Coordinates of C-alpha atoms and ligand atoms in Angstrom, one line a residue:
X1 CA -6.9 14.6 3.2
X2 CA -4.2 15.5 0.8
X3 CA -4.5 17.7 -2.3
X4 CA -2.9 17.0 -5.2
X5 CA -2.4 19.3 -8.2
X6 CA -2.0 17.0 -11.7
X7 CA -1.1 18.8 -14.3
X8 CA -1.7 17.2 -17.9
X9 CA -4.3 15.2 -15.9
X10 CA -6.2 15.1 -19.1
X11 CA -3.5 12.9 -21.3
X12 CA -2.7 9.6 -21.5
X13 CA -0.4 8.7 -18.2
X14 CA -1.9 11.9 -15.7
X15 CA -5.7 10.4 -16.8
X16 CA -4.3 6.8 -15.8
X17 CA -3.0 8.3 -12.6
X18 CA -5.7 10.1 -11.8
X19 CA -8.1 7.4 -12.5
X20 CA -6.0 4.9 -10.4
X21 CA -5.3 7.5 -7.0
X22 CA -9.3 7.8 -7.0
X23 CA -9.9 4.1 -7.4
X24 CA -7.2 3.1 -4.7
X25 CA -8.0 6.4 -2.0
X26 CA -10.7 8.0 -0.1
X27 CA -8.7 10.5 1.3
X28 CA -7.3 12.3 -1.8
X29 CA -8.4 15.1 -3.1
X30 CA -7.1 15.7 -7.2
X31 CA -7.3 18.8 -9.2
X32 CA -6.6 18.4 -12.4
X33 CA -4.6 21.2 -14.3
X34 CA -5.0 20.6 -18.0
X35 CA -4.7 23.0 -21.2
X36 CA -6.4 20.5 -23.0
X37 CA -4.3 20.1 -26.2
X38 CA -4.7 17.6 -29.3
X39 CA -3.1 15.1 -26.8
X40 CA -5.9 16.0 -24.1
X41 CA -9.3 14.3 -23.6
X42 CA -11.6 15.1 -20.9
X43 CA -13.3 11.9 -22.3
X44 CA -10.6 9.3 -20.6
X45 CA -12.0 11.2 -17.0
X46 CA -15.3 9.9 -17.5
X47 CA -15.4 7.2 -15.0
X48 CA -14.1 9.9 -12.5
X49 CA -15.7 13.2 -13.3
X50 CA -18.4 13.1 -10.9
X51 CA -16.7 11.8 -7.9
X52 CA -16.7 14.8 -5.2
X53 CA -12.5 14.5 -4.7
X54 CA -12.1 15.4 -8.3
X55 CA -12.2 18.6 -9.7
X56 CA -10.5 20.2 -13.3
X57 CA -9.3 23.5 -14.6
X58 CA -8.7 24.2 -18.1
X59 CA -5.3 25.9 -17.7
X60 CA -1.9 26.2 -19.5
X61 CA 1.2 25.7 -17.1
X62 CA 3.0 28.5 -18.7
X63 CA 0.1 30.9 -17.3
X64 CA 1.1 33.0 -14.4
X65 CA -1.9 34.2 -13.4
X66 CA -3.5 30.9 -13.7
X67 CA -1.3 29.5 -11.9
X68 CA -1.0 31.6 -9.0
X69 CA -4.7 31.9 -8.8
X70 CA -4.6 27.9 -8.3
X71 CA -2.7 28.1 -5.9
X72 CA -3.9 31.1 -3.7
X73 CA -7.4 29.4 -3.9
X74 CA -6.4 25.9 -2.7
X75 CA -4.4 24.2 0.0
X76 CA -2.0 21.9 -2.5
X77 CA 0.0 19.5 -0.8
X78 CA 1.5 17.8 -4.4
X79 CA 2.2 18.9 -7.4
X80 CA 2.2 15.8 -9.8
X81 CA 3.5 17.6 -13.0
X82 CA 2.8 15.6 -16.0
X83 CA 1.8 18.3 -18.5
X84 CA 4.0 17.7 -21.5
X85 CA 4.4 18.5 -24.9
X86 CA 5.5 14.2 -25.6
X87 CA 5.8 13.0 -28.8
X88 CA 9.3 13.1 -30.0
X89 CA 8.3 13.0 -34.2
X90 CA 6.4 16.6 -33.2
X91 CA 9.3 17.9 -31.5
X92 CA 11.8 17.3 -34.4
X93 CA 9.6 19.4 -36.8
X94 CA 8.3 21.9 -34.1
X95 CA 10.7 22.1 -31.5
X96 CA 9.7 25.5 -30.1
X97 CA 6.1 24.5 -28.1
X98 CA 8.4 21.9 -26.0
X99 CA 10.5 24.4 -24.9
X100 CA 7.7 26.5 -24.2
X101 CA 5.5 24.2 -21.9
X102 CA 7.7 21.2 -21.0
X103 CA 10.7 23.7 -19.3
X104 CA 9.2 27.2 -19.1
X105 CA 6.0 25.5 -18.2
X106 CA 7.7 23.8 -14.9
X107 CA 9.6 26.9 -14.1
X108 CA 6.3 28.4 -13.8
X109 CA 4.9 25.4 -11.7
X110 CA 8.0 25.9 -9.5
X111 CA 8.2 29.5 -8.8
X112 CA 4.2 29.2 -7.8
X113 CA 4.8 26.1 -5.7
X114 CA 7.9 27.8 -4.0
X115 CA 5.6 30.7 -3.5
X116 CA 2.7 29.3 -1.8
X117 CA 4.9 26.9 0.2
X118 CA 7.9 29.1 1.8
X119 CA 7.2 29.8 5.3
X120 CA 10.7 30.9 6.1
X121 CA 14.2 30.9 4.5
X122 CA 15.3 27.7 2.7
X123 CA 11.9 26.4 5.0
X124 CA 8.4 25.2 3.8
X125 CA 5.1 23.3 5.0
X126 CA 5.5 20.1 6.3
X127 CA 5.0 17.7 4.1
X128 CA 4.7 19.2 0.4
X129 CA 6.6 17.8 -2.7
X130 CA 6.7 18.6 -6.1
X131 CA 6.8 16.1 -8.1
X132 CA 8.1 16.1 -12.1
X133 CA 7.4 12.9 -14.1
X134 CA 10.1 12.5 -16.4
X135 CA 11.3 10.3 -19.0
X136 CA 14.1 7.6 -20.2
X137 CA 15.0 9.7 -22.8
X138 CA 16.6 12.5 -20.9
X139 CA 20.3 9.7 -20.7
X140 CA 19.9 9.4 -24.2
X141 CA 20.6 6.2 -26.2
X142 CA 22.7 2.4 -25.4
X143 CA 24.4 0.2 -27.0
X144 CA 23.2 -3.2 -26.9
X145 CA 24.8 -3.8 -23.2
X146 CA 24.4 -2.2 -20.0
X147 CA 21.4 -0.2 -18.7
X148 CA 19.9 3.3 -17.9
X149 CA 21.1 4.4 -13.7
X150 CA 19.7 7.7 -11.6
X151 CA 23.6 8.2 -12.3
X152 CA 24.1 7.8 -16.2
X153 CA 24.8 11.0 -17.3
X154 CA 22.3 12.9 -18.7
X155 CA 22.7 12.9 -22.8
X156 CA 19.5 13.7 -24.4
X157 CA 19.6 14.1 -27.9
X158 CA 15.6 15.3 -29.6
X159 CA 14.4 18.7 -28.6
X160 CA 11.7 16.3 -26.8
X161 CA 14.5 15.0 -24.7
X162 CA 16.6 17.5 -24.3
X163 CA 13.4 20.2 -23.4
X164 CA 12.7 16.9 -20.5
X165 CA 16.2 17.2 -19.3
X166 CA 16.2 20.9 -18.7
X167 CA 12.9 20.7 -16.9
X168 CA 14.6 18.1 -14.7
X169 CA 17.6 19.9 -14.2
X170 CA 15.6 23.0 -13.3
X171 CA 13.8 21.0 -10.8
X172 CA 17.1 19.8 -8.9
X173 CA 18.5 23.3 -8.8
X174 CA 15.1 24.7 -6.9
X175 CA 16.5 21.7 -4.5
X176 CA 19.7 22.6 -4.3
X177 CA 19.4 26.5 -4.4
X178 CA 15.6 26.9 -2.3
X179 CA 15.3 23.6 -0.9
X180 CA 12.0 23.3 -2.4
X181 CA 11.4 19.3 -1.8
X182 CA 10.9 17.4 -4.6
X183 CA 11.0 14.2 -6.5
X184 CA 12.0 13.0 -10.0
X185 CA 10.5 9.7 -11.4
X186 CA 12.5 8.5 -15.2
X187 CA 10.4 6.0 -16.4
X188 CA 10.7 4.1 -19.9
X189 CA 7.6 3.9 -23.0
X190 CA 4.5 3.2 -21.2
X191 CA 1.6 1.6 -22.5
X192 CA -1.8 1.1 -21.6
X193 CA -5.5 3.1 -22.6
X194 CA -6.3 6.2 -23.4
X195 CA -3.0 7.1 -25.3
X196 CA -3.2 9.2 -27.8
X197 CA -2.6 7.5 -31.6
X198 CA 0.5 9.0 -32.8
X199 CA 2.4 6.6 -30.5
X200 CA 3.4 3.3 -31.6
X201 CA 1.1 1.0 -30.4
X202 CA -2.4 2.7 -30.5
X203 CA -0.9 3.9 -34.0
X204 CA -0.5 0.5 -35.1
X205 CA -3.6 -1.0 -33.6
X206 CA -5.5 1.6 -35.4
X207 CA -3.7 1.2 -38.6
X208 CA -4.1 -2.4 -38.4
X209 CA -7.9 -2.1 -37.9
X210 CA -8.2 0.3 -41.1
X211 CA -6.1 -1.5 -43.6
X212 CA -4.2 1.6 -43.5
X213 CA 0.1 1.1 -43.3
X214 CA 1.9 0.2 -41.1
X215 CA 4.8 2.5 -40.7
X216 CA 8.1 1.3 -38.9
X217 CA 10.8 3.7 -38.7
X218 CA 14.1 2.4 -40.4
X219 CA 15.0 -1.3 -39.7
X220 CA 12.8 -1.5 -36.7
X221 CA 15.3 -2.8 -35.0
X222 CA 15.3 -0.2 -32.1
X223 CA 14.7 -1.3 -28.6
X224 CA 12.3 -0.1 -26.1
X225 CA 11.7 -0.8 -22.2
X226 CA 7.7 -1.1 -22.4
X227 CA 6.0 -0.7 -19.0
X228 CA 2.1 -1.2 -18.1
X229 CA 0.8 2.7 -17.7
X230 CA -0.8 1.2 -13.7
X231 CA 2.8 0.3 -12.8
X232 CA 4.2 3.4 -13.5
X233 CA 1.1 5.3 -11.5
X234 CA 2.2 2.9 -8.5
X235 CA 5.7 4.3 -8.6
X236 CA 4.9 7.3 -8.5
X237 CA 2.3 7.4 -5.9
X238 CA 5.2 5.3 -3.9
X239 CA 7.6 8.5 -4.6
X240 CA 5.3 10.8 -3.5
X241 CA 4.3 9.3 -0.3
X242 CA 7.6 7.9 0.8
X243 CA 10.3 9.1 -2.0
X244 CA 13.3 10.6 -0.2
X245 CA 13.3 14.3 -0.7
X246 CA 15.7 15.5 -3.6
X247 CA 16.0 12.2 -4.9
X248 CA 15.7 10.8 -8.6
X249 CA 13.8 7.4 -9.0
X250 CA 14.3 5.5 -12.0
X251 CA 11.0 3.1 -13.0
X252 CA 11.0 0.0 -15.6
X253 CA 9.9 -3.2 -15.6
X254 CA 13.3 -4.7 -17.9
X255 CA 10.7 -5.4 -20.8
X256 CA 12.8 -4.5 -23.9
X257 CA 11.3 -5.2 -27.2
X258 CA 12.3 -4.2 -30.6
X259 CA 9.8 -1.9 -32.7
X260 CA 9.0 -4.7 -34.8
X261 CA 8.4 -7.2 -32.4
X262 CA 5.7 -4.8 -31.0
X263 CA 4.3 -4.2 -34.8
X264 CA 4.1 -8.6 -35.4
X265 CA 2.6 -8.9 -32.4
X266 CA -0.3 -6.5 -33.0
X267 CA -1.0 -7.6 -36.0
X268 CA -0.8 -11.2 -35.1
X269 CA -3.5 -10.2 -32.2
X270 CA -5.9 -8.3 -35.0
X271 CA -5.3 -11.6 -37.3
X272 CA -6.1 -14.0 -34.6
X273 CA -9.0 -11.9 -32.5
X274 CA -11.3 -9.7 -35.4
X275 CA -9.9 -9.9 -39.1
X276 CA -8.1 -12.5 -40.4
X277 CA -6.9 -10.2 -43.5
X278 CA -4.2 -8.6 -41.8
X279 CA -0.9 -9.8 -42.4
X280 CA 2.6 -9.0 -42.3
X281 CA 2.4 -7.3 -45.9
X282 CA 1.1 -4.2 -44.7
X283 CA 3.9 -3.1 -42.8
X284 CA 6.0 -0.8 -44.6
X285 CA 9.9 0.0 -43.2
X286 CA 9.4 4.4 -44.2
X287 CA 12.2 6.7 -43.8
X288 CA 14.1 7.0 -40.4
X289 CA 13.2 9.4 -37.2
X290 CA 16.1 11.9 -37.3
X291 CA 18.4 10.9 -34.4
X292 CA 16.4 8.1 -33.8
X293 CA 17.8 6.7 -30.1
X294 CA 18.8 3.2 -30.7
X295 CA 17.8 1.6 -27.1
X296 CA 16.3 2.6 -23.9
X297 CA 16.9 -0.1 -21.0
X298 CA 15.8 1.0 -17.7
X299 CA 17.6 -0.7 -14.3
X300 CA 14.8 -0.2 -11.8
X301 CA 16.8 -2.0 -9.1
X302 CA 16.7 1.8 -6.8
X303 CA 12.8 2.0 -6.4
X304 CA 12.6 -2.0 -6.0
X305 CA 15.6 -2.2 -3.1
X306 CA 14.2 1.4 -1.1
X307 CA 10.9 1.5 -2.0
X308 CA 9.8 -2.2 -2.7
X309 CA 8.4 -1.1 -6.0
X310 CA 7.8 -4.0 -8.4
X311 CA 5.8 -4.1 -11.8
X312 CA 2.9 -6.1 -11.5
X313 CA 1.7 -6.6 -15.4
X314 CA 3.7 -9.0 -17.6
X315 CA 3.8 -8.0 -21.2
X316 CA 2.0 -10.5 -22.3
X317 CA -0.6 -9.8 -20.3
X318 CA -0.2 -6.1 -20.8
X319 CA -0.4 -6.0 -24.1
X320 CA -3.6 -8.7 -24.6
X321 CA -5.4 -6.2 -22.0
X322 CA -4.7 -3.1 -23.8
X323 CA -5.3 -4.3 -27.2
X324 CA -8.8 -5.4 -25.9
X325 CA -9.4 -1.9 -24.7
X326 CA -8.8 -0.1 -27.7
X327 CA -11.4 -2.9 -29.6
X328 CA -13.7 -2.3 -26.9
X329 CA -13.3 1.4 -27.0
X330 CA -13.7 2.3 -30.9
X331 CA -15.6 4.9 -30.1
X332 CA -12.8 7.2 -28.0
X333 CA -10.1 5.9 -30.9
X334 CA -12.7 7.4 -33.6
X335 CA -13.1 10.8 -31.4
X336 CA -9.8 11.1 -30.9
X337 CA -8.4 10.4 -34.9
X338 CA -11.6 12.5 -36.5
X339 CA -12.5 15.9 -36.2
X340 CA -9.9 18.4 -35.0
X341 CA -7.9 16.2 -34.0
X342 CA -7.8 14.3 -37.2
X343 CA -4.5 16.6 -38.3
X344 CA -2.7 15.4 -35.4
X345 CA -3.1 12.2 -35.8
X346 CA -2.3 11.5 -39.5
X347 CA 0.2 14.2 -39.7
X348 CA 3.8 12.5 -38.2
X349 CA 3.9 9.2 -40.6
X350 CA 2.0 10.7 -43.8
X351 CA 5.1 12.5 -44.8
X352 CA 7.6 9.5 -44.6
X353 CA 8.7 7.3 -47.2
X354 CA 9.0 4.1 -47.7
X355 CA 12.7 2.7 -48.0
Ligands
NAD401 P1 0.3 13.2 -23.3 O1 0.9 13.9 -24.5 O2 -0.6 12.0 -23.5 O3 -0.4 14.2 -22.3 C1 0.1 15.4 -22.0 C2 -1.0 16.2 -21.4 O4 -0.5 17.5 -21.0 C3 -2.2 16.5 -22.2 O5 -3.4 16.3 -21.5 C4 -2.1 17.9 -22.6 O6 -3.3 18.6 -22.9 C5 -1.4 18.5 -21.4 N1 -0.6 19.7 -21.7 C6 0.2 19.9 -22.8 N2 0.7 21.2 -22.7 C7 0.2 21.8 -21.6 C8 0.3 23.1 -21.1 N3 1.1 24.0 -21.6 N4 -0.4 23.3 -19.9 C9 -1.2 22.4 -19.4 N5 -1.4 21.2 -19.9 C10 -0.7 20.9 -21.0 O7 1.6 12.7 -22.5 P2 1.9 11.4 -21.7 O8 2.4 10.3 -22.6 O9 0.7 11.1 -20.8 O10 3.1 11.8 -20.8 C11 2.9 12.5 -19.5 C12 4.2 12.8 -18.9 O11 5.0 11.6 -18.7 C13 5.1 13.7 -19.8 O12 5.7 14.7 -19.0 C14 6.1 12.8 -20.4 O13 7.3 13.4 -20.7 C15 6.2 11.7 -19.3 N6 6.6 10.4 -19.8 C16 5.8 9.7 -20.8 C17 6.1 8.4 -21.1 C18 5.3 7.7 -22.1 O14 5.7 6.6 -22.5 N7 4.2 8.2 -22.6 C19 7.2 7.7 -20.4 C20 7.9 8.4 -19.4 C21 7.6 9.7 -19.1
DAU402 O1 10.9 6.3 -23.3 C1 9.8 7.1 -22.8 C2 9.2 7.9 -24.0 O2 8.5 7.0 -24.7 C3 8.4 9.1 -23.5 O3 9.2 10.0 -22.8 C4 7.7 9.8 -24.7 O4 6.9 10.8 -24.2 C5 6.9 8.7 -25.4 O5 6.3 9.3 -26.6 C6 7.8 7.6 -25.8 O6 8.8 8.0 -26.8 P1 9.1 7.1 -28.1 O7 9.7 7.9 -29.2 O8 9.9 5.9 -27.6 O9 7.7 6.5 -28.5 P2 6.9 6.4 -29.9 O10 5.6 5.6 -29.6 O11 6.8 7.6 -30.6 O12 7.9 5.4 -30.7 C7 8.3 4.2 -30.2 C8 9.3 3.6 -31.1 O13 8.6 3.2 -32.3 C9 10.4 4.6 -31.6 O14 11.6 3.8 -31.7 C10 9.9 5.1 -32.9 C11 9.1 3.9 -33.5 N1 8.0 4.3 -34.3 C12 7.1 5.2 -33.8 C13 6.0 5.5 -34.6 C14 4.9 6.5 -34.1 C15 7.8 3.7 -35.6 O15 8.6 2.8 -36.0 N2 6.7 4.0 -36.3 C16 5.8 4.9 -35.9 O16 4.8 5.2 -36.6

């Protein structure tokens, strides 16, 4: 029986991964590590919440104390570390709570993993990994040829990014300086259920639904690698179990769209499946991100060639699926855009304007 720590357990990928490590294992334990902010919802943990392997603390990563006391009270084998500040519109107009969490946070996670783990010098139990989940983003932005290797330089350019990159780089140098072992997974956008609406395509969907606008940044012309949220869970269950320690694992399923590809195709699902009123005229091109990255494009050929990862969803089948879920699921999109959390969600695009 392995123990795994998640942190961020209660978002929209560390749900998904909890979710599928308890549907695909009898022999894992999960404890889920979660502050529980705007982009946190105990809600998506439903389906697991009484299973006896799963358990969850309301912490924040950057907590010492709550940290250590984790660890001193249980025998972790993995940390999974998805806990994130991760929306890169926030980041530009707050910058300060990513640096906070995403690399103080992990230093925090590192120093407590190092400390429960060390048996001897440069020596720990047999068999322990951290694990950081990282991002794309961290080798900033292409042109329209070549792709993304675990050997592009890193060249992040939000505070979003650039907080991801120091985490990662902070997480190499406990390898090369402790030995602590450890893995990095960089995977491209994900998409799938439970993600929070201030990302493109729950935003959309919802927008759609409302007859509210449909924002798309500049000329929409911007490319992104979208990956199914349960191939990216499969990666990185691979990594952990068979990774090579120190290594960095890039993930992508070489799925690039353009923003507005992604927007027509939404709407053309709403038109065609609940409301034939929704149309193209509602989408409207607003002002720009700042330093808007042109194009991610991951090349996944690493994990496929050592690990024998592969992604298993097409897009078009991705996509139909995780439409459905957010019609069948109206009920978690209203909890999660109402209330407290209503700020969050209409706050990034209500300031921009149309060009
Ligand atoms: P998310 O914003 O949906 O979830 C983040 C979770 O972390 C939330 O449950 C939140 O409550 C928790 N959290 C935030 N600050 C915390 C803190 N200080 N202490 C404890 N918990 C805290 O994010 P996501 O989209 O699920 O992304 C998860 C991870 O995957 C992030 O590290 C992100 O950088 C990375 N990633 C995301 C994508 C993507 O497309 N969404 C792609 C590649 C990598
Ligand atoms: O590449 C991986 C990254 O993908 C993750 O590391 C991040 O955590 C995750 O948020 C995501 O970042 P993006 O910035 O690519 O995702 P987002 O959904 O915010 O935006 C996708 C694209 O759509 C981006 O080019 C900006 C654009 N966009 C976004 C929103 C929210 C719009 O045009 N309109 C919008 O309203």
């Amino acid at each position: 029986m392995k123990t795994y720590l998640v942190t961020g357990g209660a978002g929209f990928i560390g749900s998904n991964f909890i979710i599928f490590m308890l549907n695909k294992y009898d022999d894992v334990k999960i404890i889920n590590v979660d502050a529980l902010t705007y982009a946190g919802n105990l809600e998506n943990l439903k389906s697991v919440e009484n299973n006896p392997n799963y358990s969850f603390i309301q912490a924040d990563i950057t907590d010492n104390e709550a940290i250590a006391k984790i660890f001193d009270e249980n025998d972790i084998d993995y940390v999974v570390n998805f806990a994130a500040e991760s929306h890169v519109d926030r980041s530009i107009s707050n910058p300060d709570i990513f640096v906070k969490t995403n690399v103080l946070g992990t230093v925090n996670l590192l120093n407590n993993a190092k400390k429960a783990w060390q048996i001897g010098d440069d020596c720990y139990k047999p068999g322990v990994k951290f694990h950081h989940v990282s991002t794309d983003e961290v080798y900033g932005s292409l042109g329209p040829e070549g792709y993304f290797t675990e050997t592009t330089p890193l060249d992040p350019h939000s505070p979003y990014s650039s907080s991801k990159a120091s985490s990662d780089l902070l997480v190499k140098a406990y390898h090369d300086t402790y030995k602590l072992p450890m893995n990095i997974t960089r995977c491209s956008n994900n998409y799938g259920p439970f993600q929070f609406p201030e990302k493109l395509i729950p935003l959309i969907m919802n927008n759609t639904l409302l007859h509210k606008d449909l924002p798309v940044y500049g000329d929409g012309m911007q490319i992104r690698d979208w990956l199914y949220v349960d191939d990216h869970c499969k990666a990185i269950d691979m990594v952990i179990r068979d990774g090579v320690d120190g290594e960095v694992y890039n993930v992508g399923g070489h799925n690039e769209r353009t923003n507005i590809f992604i927007v027509k195709t939404i709407i053309e699902y709403i038109k065609e499946n609940v409301d034939s009123q929704v149309g193209e005229h509602m989408i409207k091109h607003v002002t720009d991100r700042k330093g808007h990255d042109r194009r991610y494009g991951i090349d996944p050929q690493k994990i496929k060639d050592t690990l024998g990862w592969y992604p298993e969803t097409p897009f078009e089948v991705g996509i139909k699926k995780t439409l459905k879920w957010y019609l069948e699921n109206s009920e978690w999109v209203k909890n999660v855009t109402s209330g407290k959390y209503q700020k969050y969600y209409e706050t990034m695009y209500k300031d921009k304007k149309e060009v």
